[in-house]
Amino acid sequence: MTKRISSKTGLVFFPAFDWAISPTHPEREERLLYTRDQIFEEGILDNSKIREYKTRLAEEKDIQRVHFCVPDISAQTTMAHFISAGSTLKLADAFMAGEIKNGFAIVRPPGHHAMRVVHGNRGFCNINNEAILVEYLRKKYGFRKIAIVDTDVHHGDGTQNIFYHDPDVLFISLHQDGRTLYPGTGFTDEAGGPGAYLKNINIPLLPGTGDEGLFKVWEEIIKPVLSEFKPELIINSAGQDNHFTDPLANMLVTAQGYAKLTEELKPDLAVLEGGYAIETALPYVNLGILLALAGEDYSWVKEPQKQSKVLKQSADVNKYVDKIVKYWYKELSQKPPSKEELYGSTGIYSDERYIYYDTDSINEKQHELAYFCPDCPGIYQVLSQSNKSYGQNYKIDGITIPIFACPVCQKKAYDLWETEKEKGKSDIYYLQDKVKDSYLTVGYCSKKTK
Amino acid sequence: MYIGIDIGGTFTDGVIISKDQIVASVKVPTYEDISNSIETALIEVLSGIEPNKIKQVTLSTTLITNIIAQDKLKKAGLLLIPGPGANPNNFKFPCEYKILSGAVDYRGRVIEDLDMAEVKDACKYFAAQNINCLAVACKFSQRNGSLEEKIVTFIKNNYPEIKVLASNEVSGLLNWIRRANGAFYTITTGEACNEFDKKIKSTLNKVGLNCPVFVLKADSGTLPLEMSLRYPLETIFSGPSASTLGALACTEENITSVVVDIGGTTTDISLILKGKPLIAEKGAYINSFPVPVRALAVSSSALGGDTPILIDNGRIEFGERQGSALCLGGSTLTVTDILVYLGYSDIAASSDVKEEVENYAKQLGLEPKKFSYSILDLFINKIENKLEEMFRLWEEEPAYRIWQVLSSKKERPRSLICLGGPAKGLGEYWSNKKGWEVVIPSYAHVANAIGAALARTTIKFDFFADTERMSYTTSIGGLQGVLKEPLKNTEDAYRYALEIYNGIAQKWHVDKNISLETLYEEGFNVVRGWQTVGKIFQIGIQTEPGIRRFLKGEKAND
């Protein structure tokens, strides 16, 4: 890949002024209104270092490359989702054309809670914008190693789920401890499947963690992990609810903290995720991140509330930060067990669990299987059954051929698909062939012919 | 009958239009004092016509452009109240500035008060520099102008000799840097505008006209002369408006067309999409400083009839203008000479340039005709690239709503309207080669004055209301205030906005027959906790840009 050098920062701003989950839901039209006001009023869009792009629609295939939408894509998405996901792809194309050195998609709806199987909306998300971006970059531009750093206050459980068995995607999530906040996951022992062990790094933090703790985990955990992994590209899930004014979480991070972290992390592409302090945080944090990406001075970006609130971390928080830093230091300095050892004698990783969809009140029962292959990341299979209080329930069976699968696994996956269909235990069968970029669905008759 | 006057660099043109006919047109030299040119043009164009039959005079002036180009701006200082955000020291401002404490936020709440000691010091500093114009700009002053007003009052009370202007009086646009620059240019050109206004009024008296006078704006609309004193920047860059409207006059409704204005040195392209001139997404710049002025999208290239032809490493290139064409006594071979050689222009005989064209062609080992055609092809390619870039920019204008993203922007032109000296020949060639319909209006020599005469008054009006704070703001400078009633829904807000709009429309003499276009109308629930505590409404309406009527018998003469 040869790239022209550009000094510009790309921006796609899509506030979706005509889309909401419901009129008073946090994910409503008003969410980016004040961010619009602040960014436009600053006059920085006249700055030649920032180039604003028009958003575009993602294609169905971009979504199929990541998700098993149940029963189909149209049931799980609105036009706003296609546009929000498409915004990240627009920046990817501009980045690869050498028009920009980095980019920021200030878009909604968000996506990082959307998992591979989608029965409904979880944590305000239906489809995963960053995962769609990663798979697009790999398919269209041949990237291999990509890192996603999730700085939203909520654990990026959707992104974790999608790349849990992918050794080429490093996922790092820092968030408020799952014992105190939705979605209740993101503990350190969720460290990646046997084929991608330690490629999933969770950094749960106590409520009350501020800029100080943020920089400590950046310096002591994230930075070394990134430098060890050597990603070809870094994506930031730029949620903004670690902010000290966020109404849904309890952290103490400031706009300066977010901007400085952006400056240090130097993400190639950043995508807005959560953040629901729409007046007190978003206008300032979005501006801070944008200025930091553009290499402009962000030191004047200060929330008016800051002076009136004590933002110092407590001793307990400091102690906890030290503890997690020590934990990851120890884990990462040991030689990890081999892939063979982790898979064990069966060569199959198997995990059964329940997943709750808060927005849509759905209980999903899931059985995940990952198959060992000495030569490639191996086949992945998921059996999933939804349980809704109203509406149709589906049992699905999805098989994934990873993008870097070996020919043996590719064939094995098609054989497995045939066997599964013959067994006939599910309503819908999916085969996600990321090598051929071909996505098959059998069983459910979509009302809309594609 | 309507009079249009266009003041150009060399000539001032005047026309009188009655219904769909041109009844008189004149061309007089442009004098240093442009009001003299206007007077001469008016006297000449009115010869034999009863002045009381004239309903309106519209001027496309270069007044502001000249003041700025000749560096005749008054000395000024800027008082800036940035509040939190980007570092203001990283922006370039057109004059010296002082940064003051104080801040207003996006909702118009004062989040930090002024420090009057700082204000005093800054004023003292500027007064000591003998600066007699000050502009005050505060971030979000369109949402709450109180900090700006406090400073304005302080200056008026303590420095009566200093003229002062608040940025919220200039524009309500969301972009405080543009408002600050706008306030600077408005206050520094104010005196000249007043003088001009007085002179025009006495000129009209002299020639016996007592009809309203309008001034053409950069966005192809007009505004009354008296309003141009308040918003003088609106009248800058009216040249492209005049030529685009002039070109539009020879078309029919809903046409999508390209206007190519080819002069000696430059070529300007503008677009007409479904009968409306395309307005640039971002506002205008003065001397590279962004200002809150809407302007037509115009793409200029340094290419024209006098562009010399160079041969560089065996390739044809275009150079910078040296002088006039060879056939008109110049010293180098130019694009005009090629048109003459090929018979696309009759300003000289083909034989006048034959020898030189053959010399050039020989250097490249080309047959002279082939050489000549490749020059025209290169010229057209360059213009076409610019055109494509314009369309791309238009298609790529950011969209913030789903319906805007989905509305397709695939319009492509099917005709070309050519203005300017070399346009005829190039247009003819273009038409032969590309199969486009090429229109060369017979009145091309006074197209700009016709554009001015046919222009109509337009307003783009953005209304923003916050019912929790019971305040509203608009995009028009100085127009903000307290909501007199609680707006419950978007219909309420639209009605309220329309009432304010109608007030302005009356002041601006907007023709009641022009249809109003709703650009957007939306309501936002302001929810705090799980309570809806108010609503924010945004309404955008405008009078559609365009011309008063089309001219008869001007269609298609290719």
PDB file of N, CA and C in Angstrom, chain B residues 400-469:
ATOM      1  N   TYR B 400     -26.969  16.613   6.800  1.00  0.00           N
ATOM      2  CA  TYR B 400     -27.097  16.279   8.216  1.00  0.00           C
ATOM      3  C   TYR B 400     -28.410  15.582   8.549  1.00  0.00           C
ATOM      4  N   ARG B 401     -29.176  15.307   7.510  1.00  0.00           N
ATOM      5  CA  ARG B 401     -30.458  14.651   7.728  1.00  0.00           C
ATOM      6  C   ARG B 401     -30.571  13.496   6.742  1.00  0.00           C
ATOM      7  N   ILE B 402     -31.333  12.470   7.151  1.00  0.00           N
ATOM      8  CA  ILE B 402     -31.452  11.292   6.297  1.00  0.00           C
ATOM      9  C   ILE B 402     -32.009  11.687   4.925  1.00  0.00           C
ATOM     10  N   TRP B 403     -33.062  12.490   4.917  1.00  0.00           N
ATOM     11  CA  TRP B 403     -33.690  12.823   3.643  1.00  0.00           C
ATOM     12  C   TRP B 403     -32.737  13.582   2.718  1.00  0.00           C
ATOM     13  N   GLN B 404     -31.825  14.344   3.334  1.00  0.00           N
ATOM     14  CA  GLN B 404     -30.868  15.056   2.480  1.00  0.00           C
ATOM     15  C   GLN B 404     -29.847  14.101   1.870  1.00  0.00           C
ATOM     16  N   VAL B 405     -29.469  13.091   2.665  1.00  0.00           N
ATOM     17  CA  VAL B 405     -28.504  12.119   2.142  1.00  0.00           C
ATOM     18  C   VAL B 405     -29.133  11.346   0.978  1.00  0.00           C
ATOM     19  N   LEU B 406     -30.428  11.060   1.135  1.00  0.00           N
ATOM     20  CA  LEU B 406     -31.091  10.232   0.124  1.00  0.00           C
ATOM     21  C   LEU B 406     -31.516  11.004  -1.127  1.00  0.00           C
ATOM     22  N   SER B 407     -31.654  12.325  -1.005  1.00  0.00           N
ATOM     23  CA  SER B 407     -32.087  13.076  -2.190  1.00  0.00           C
ATOM     24  C   SER B 407     -30.942  13.107  -3.192  1.00  0.00           C
ATOM     25  N   SER B 408     -31.224  12.663  -4.374  1.00  0.00           N
ATOM     26  CA  SER B 408     -30.127  12.476  -5.333  1.00  0.00           C
ATOM     27  C   SER B 408     -29.743  13.797  -5.963  1.00  0.00           C
ATOM     28  N   LYS B 409     -28.466  13.928  -6.187  1.00  0.00           N
ATOM     29  CA  LYS B 409     -27.943  15.136  -6.815  1.00  0.00           C
ATOM     30  C   LYS B 409     -27.207  14.679  -8.062  1.00  0.00           C
ATOM     31  N   LYS B 410     -27.955  14.351  -9.055  1.00  0.00           N
ATOM     32  CA  LYS B 410     -27.302  13.782 -10.229  1.00  0.00           C
ATOM     33  C   LYS B 410     -27.499  14.672 -11.457  1.00  0.00           C
ATOM     34  N   GLU B 411     -28.049  15.846 -11.225  1.00  0.00           N
ATOM     35  CA  GLU B 411     -28.322  16.761 -12.325  1.00  0.00           C
ATOM     36  C   GLU B 411     -27.048  17.039 -13.133  1.00  0.00           C
ATOM     37  N   ARG B 412     -27.172  16.927 -14.430  1.00  0.00           N
ATOM     38  CA  ARG B 412     -26.027  17.302 -15.273  1.00  0.00           C
ATOM     39  C   ARG B 412     -26.533  18.214 -16.390  1.00  0.00           C
ATOM     40  N   PRO B 413     -25.710  19.163 -16.792  1.00  0.00           N
ATOM     41  CA  PRO B 413     -26.177  20.155 -17.764  1.00  0.00           C
ATOM     42  C   PRO B 413     -26.297  19.576 -19.162  1.00  0.00           C
ATOM     43  N   ARG B 414     -27.154  20.201 -19.938  1.00  0.00           N
ATOM     44  CA  ARG B 414     -27.230  19.819 -21.343  1.00  0.00           C
ATOM     45  C   ARG B 414     -26.961  21.014 -22.245  1.00  0.00           C
ATOM     46  N   SER B 415     -26.741  22.169 -21.612  1.00  0.00           N
ATOM     47  CA  SER B 415     -26.439  23.316 -22.458  1.00  0.00           C
ATOM     48  C   SER B 415     -25.405  24.228 -21.821  1.00  0.00           C
ATOM     49  N   LEU B 416     -24.850  25.046 -22.663  1.00  0.00           N
ATOM     50  CA  LEU B 416     -23.750  25.910 -22.279  1.00  0.00           C
ATOM     51  C   LEU B 416     -24.117  27.310 -22.744  1.00  0.00           C
ATOM     52  N   ILE B 417     -24.079  28.258 -21.815  1.00  0.00           N
ATOM     53  CA  ILE B 417     -24.346  29.634 -22.223  1.00  0.00           C
ATOM     54  C   ILE B 417     -23.017  30.372 -22.190  1.00  0.00           C
ATOM     55  N   CYS B 418     -22.645  30.931 -23.331  1.00  0.00           N
ATOM     56  CA  CYS B 418     -21.326  31.554 -23.430  1.00  0.00           C
ATOM     57  C   CYS B 418     -21.410  33.065 -23.425  1.00  0.00           C
ATOM     58  N   LEU B 419     -20.598  33.655 -22.563  1.00  0.00           N
ATOM     59  CA  LEU B 419     -20.508  35.111 -22.503  1.00  0.00           C
ATOM     60  C   LEU B 419     -19.052  35.498 -22.696  1.00  0.00           C
ATOM     61  N   GLY B 420     -18.826  36.733 -23.127  1.00  0.00           N
ATOM     62  CA  GLY B 420     -17.460  37.225 -23.259  1.00  0.00           C
ATOM     63  C   GLY B 420     -16.968  37.118 -24.688  1.00  0.00           C
ATOM     64  N   GLY B 421     -15.918  37.910 -24.997  1.00  0.00           N
ATOM     65  CA  GLY B 421     -15.400  38.023 -26.357  1.00  0.00           C
ATOM     66  C   GLY B 421     -15.113  36.701 -27.046  1.00  0.00           C
ATOM     67  N   PRO B 422     -14.186  35.898 -26.508  1.00  0.00           N
ATOM     68  CA  PRO B 422     -13.794  34.675 -27.205  1.00  0.00           C
ATOM     69  C   PRO B 422     -14.832  33.558 -27.084  1.00  0.00           C
ATOM     70  N   ALA B 423     -15.900  33.818 -26.329  1.00  0.00           N
ATOM     71  CA  ALA B 423     -16.851  32.763 -26.018  1.00  0.00           C
ATOM     72  C   ALA B 423     -17.527  32.222 -27.270  1.00  0.00           C
ATOM     73  N   LYS B 424     -17.822  33.108 -28.188  1.00  0.00           N
ATOM     74  CA  LYS B 424     -18.577  32.696 -29.361  1.00  0.00           C
ATOM     75  C   LYS B 424     -17.857  31.579 -30.121  1.00  0.00           C
ATOM     76  N   GLY B 425     -16.580  31.848 -30.442  1.00  0.00           N
ATOM     77  CA  GLY B 425     -15.812  30.871 -31.200  1.00  0.00           C
ATOM     78  C   GLY B 425     -15.620  29.580 -30.450  1.00  0.00           C
ATOM     79  N   LEU B 426     -15.222  29.708 -29.161  1.00  0.00           N
ATOM     80  CA  LEU B 426     -14.986  28.504 -28.371  1.00  0.00           C
ATOM     81  C   LEU B 426     -16.276  27.728 -28.165  1.00  0.00           C
ATOM     82  N   GLY B 427     -17.355  28.471 -27.970  1.00  0.00           N
ATOM     83  CA  GLY B 427     -18.655  27.832 -27.773  1.00  0.00           C
ATOM     84  C   GLY B 427     -19.058  27.035 -28.997  1.00  0.00           C
ATOM     85  N   GLU B 428     -18.841  27.629 -30.152  1.00  0.00           N
ATOM     86  CA  GLU B 428     -19.195  26.959 -31.403  1.00  0.00           C
ATOM     87  C   GLU B 428     -18.400  25.657 -31.550  1.00  0.00           C
ATOM     88  N   TYR B 429     -17.095  25.753 -31.254  1.00  0.00           N
ATOM     89  CA  TYR B 429     -16.244  24.575 -31.352  1.00  0.00           C
ATOM     90  C   TYR B 429     -16.684  23.503 -30.351  1.00  0.00           C
ATOM     91  N   TRP B 430     -16.967  23.971 -29.149  1.00  0.00           N
ATOM     92  CA  TRP B 430     -17.414  23.070 -28.069  1.00  0.00           C
ATOM     93  C   TRP B 430     -18.669  22.308 -28.515  1.00  0.00           C
ATOM     94  N   SER B 431     -19.582  23.076 -29.062  1.00  0.00           N
ATOM     95  CA  SER B 431     -20.835  22.487 -29.514  1.00  0.00           C
ATOM     96  C   SER B 431     -20.600  21.447 -30.609  1.00  0.00           C
ATOM     97  N   ASN B 432     -19.713  21.754 -31.551  1.00  0.00           N
ATOM     98  CA  ASN B 432     -19.405  20.800 -32.623  1.00  0.00           C
ATOM     99  C   ASN B 432     -18.807  19.520 -32.074  1.00  0.00           C
ATOM    100  N   LYS B 433     -17.918  19.707 -31.118  1.00  0.00           N
ATOM    101  CA  LYS B 433     -17.143  18.575 -30.630  1.00  0.00           C
ATOM    102  C   LYS B 433     -17.927  17.718 -29.640  1.00  0.00           C
ATOM    103  N   LYS B 434     -18.619  18.367 -28.717  1.00  0.00           N
ATOM    104  CA  LYS B 434     -19.239  17.611 -27.623  1.00  0.00           C
ATOM    105  C   LYS B 434     -20.750  17.416 -27.807  1.00  0.00           C
ATOM    106  N   GLY B 435     -21.281  18.057 -28.790  1.00  0.00           N
ATOM    107  CA  GLY B 435     -22.703  17.884 -29.040  1.00  0.00           C
ATOM    108  C   GLY B 435     -23.607  18.542 -28.016  1.00  0.00           C
ATOM    109  N   TRP B 436     -23.070  19.505 -27.251  1.00  0.00           N
ATOM    110  CA  TRP B 436     -23.905  20.233 -26.312  1.00  0.00           C
ATOM    111  C   TRP B 436     -24.670  21.316 -27.060  1.00  0.00           C
ATOM    112  N   GLU B 437     -25.768  21.707 -26.483  1.00  0.00           N
ATOM    113  CA  GLU B 437     -26.459  22.866 -27.030  1.00  0.00           C
ATOM    114  C   GLU B 437     -25.702  24.101 -26.529  1.00  0.00           C
ATOM    115  N   VAL B 438     -25.250  24.934 -27.427  1.00  0.00           N
ATOM    116  CA  VAL B 438     -24.516  26.117 -27.024  1.00  0.00           C
ATOM    117  C   VAL B 438     -25.327  27.352 -27.360  1.00  0.00           C
ATOM    118  N   VAL B 439     -25.510  28.188 -26.347  1.00  0.00           N
ATOM    119  CA  VAL B 439     -26.306  29.389 -26.532  1.00  0.00           C
ATOM    120  C   VAL B 439     -25.402  30.602 -26.384  1.00  0.00           C
ATOM    121  N   ILE B 440     -25.436  31.466 -27.364  1.00  0.00           N
ATOM    122  CA  ILE B 440     -24.696  32.720 -27.247  1.00  0.00           C
ATOM    123  C   ILE B 440     -25.711  33.850 -27.379  1.00  0.00           C
ATOM    124  N   PRO B 441     -26.102  34.443 -26.259  1.00  0.00           N
ATOM    125  CA  PRO B 441     -27.146  35.469 -26.320  1.00  0.00           C
ATOM    126  C   PRO B 441     -26.697  36.651 -27.188  1.00  0.00           C
ATOM    127  N   SER B 442     -27.614  37.191 -27.931  1.00  0.00           N
ATOM    128  CA  SER B 442     -27.248  38.296 -28.820  1.00  0.00           C
ATOM    129  C   SER B 442     -26.874  39.540 -28.023  1.00  0.00           C
ATOM    130  N   TYR B 443     -27.345  39.581 -26.774  1.00  0.00           N
ATOM    131  CA  TYR B 443     -27.051  40.754 -25.948  1.00  0.00           C
ATOM    132  C   TYR B 443     -25.819  40.522 -25.080  1.00  0.00           C
ATOM    133  N   ALA B 444     -25.014  39.485 -25.411  1.00  0.00           N
ATOM    134  CA  ALA B 444     -23.906  39.086 -24.536  1.00  0.00           C
ATOM    135  C   ALA B 444     -23.061  40.266 -24.060  1.00  0.00           C
ATOM    136  N   HIS B 445     -22.922  41.308 -24.899  1.00  0.00           N
ATOM    137  CA  HIS B 445     -22.052  42.430 -24.525  1.00  0.00           C
ATOM    138  C   HIS B 445     -22.589  43.241 -23.352  1.00  0.00           C
ATOM    139  N   VAL B 446     -23.891  43.146 -23.069  1.00  0.00           N
ATOM    140  CA  VAL B 446     -24.435  43.861 -21.903  1.00  0.00           C
ATOM    141  C   VAL B 446     -25.161  42.872 -20.961  1.00  0.00           C
ATOM    142  N   ALA B 447     -24.727  41.617 -21.003  1.00  0.00           N
ATOM    143  CA  ALA B 447     -25.406  40.580 -20.216  1.00  0.00           C
ATOM    144  C   ALA B 447     -25.459  40.918 -18.724  1.00  0.00           C
ATOM    145  N   ASN B 448     -24.374  41.480 -18.198  1.00  0.00           N
ATOM    146  CA  ASN B 448     -24.338  41.757 -16.760  1.00  0.00           C
ATOM    147  C   ASN B 448     -25.381  42.787 -16.347  1.00  0.00           C
ATOM    148  N   ALA B 449     -25.529  43.820 -17.169  1.00  0.00           N
ATOM    149  CA  ALA B 449     -26.522  44.854 -16.848  1.00  0.00           C
ATOM    150  C   ALA B 449     -27.925  44.252 -16.912  1.00  0.00           C
ATOM    151  N   ILE B 450     -28.122  43.343 -17.866  1.00  0.00           N
ATOM    152  CA  ILE B 450     -29.424  42.671 -17.971  1.00  0.00           C
ATOM    153  C   ILE B 450     -29.675  41.822 -16.743  1.00  0.00           C
ATOM    154  N   GLY B 451     -28.629  41.123 -16.305  1.00  0.00           N
ATOM    155  CA  GLY B 451     -28.736  40.324 -15.087  1.00  0.00           C
ATOM    156  C   GLY B 451     -29.162  41.194 -13.917  1.00  0.00           C
ATOM    157  N   ALA B 452     -28.536  42.360 -13.791  1.00  0.00           N
ATOM    158  CA  ALA B 452     -28.883  43.272 -12.694  1.00  0.00           C
ATOM    159  C   ALA B 452     -30.348  43.700 -12.813  1.00  0.00           C
ATOM    160  N   ALA B 453     -30.766  44.062 -14.038  1.00  0.00           N
ATOM    161  CA  ALA B 453     -32.126  44.551 -14.227  1.00  0.00           C
ATOM    162  C   ALA B 453     -33.167  43.489 -13.887  1.00  0.00           C
ATOM    163  N   LEU B 454     -32.841  42.233 -14.171  1.00  0.00           N
ATOM    164  CA  LEU B 454     -33.828  41.165 -13.969  1.00  0.00           C
ATOM    165  C   LEU B 454     -33.749  40.495 -12.602  1.00  0.00           C
ATOM    166  N   ALA B 455     -32.731  40.870 -11.817  1.00  0.00           N
ATOM    167  CA  ALA B 455     -32.553  40.230 -10.508  1.00  0.00           C
ATOM    168  C   ALA B 455     -33.736  40.530  -9.603  1.00  0.00           C
ATOM    169  N   ARG B 456     -34.036  39.610  -8.697  1.00  0.00           N
ATOM    170  CA  ARG B 456     -35.108  39.894  -7.762  1.00  0.00           C
ATOM    171  C   ARG B 456     -34.588  39.819  -6.326  1.00  0.00           C
ATOM    172  N   THR B 457     -35.358  40.393  -5.444  1.00  0.00           N
ATOM    173  CA  THR B 457     -34.926  40.429  -4.056  1.00  0.00           C
ATOM    174  C   THR B 457     -35.088  39.045  -3.444  1.00  0.00           C
ATOM    175  N   THR B 458     -34.023  38.555  -2.827  1.00  0.00           N
ATOM    176  CA  THR B 458     -34.106  37.237  -2.216  1.00  0.00           C
ATOM    177  C   THR B 458     -33.625  37.315  -0.773  1.00  0.00           C
ATOM    178  N   ILE B 459     -34.189  36.434   0.031  1.00  0.00           N
ATOM    179  CA  ILE B 459     -33.771  36.354   1.432  1.00  0.00           C
ATOM    180  C   ILE B 459     -33.622  34.884   1.761  1.00  0.00           C
ATOM    181  N   LYS B 460     -32.506  34.551   2.403  1.00  0.00           N
ATOM    182  CA  LYS B 460     -32.404  33.220   3.006  1.00  0.00           C
ATOM    183  C   LYS B 460     -32.517  33.449   4.496  1.00  0.00           C
ATOM    184  N   PHE B 461     -33.468  32.774   5.098  1.00  0.00           N
ATOM    185  CA  PHE B 461     -33.814  33.082   6.471  1.00  0.00           C
ATOM    186  C   PHE B 461     -33.770  31.808   7.318  1.00  0.00           C
ATOM    187  N   ASP B 462     -32.837  31.780   8.253  1.00  0.00           N
ATOM    188  CA  ASP B 462     -32.765  30.657   9.189  1.00  0.00           C
ATOM    189  C   ASP B 462     -33.281  31.137  10.536  1.00  0.00           C
ATOM    190  N   PHE B 463     -34.216  30.383  11.067  1.00  0.00           N
ATOM    191  CA  PHE B 463     -34.842  30.758  12.334  1.00  0.00           C
ATOM    192  C   PHE B 463     -34.543  29.655  13.347  1.00  0.00           C
ATOM    193  N   PHE B 464     -34.169  30.059  14.541  1.00  0.00           N
ATOM    194  CA  PHE B 464     -33.796  29.100  15.583  1.00  0.00           C
ATOM    195  C   PHE B 464     -34.459  29.557  16.871  1.00  0.00           C
ATOM    196  N   ALA B 465     -35.289  28.706  17.450  1.00  0.00           N
ATOM    197  CA  ALA B 465     -35.987  29.115  18.673  1.00  0.00           C
ATOM    198  C   ALA B 465     -35.753  28.096  19.773  1.00  0.00           C
ATOM    199  N   ASP B 466     -35.607  28.585  20.991  1.00  0.00           N
ATOM    200  CA  ASP B 466     -35.358  27.748  22.161  1.00  0.00           C
ATOM    201  C   ASP B 466     -36.461  28.070  23.158  1.00  0.00           C
ATOM    202  N   THR B 467     -37.441  27.161  23.296  1.00  0.00           N
ATOM    203  CA  THR B 467     -38.604  27.508  24.122  1.00  0.00           C
ATOM    204  C   THR B 467     -38.295  27.385  25.614  1.00  0.00           C
ATOM    205  N   GLU B 468     -37.259  26.648  25.969  1.00  0.00           N
ATOM    206  CA  GLU B 468     -36.907  26.607  27.385  1.00  0.00           C
ATOM    207  C   GLU B 468     -36.383  27.976  27.816  1.00  0.00           C
ATOM    208  N   ARG B 469     -35.626  28.587  26.948  1.00  0.00           N
ATOM    209  CA  ARG B 469     -35.061  29.908  27.252  1.00  0.00           C
ATOM    210  C   ARG B 469     -35.929  31.036  26.695  1.00  0.00           C
TER     211      ARG B 469
END
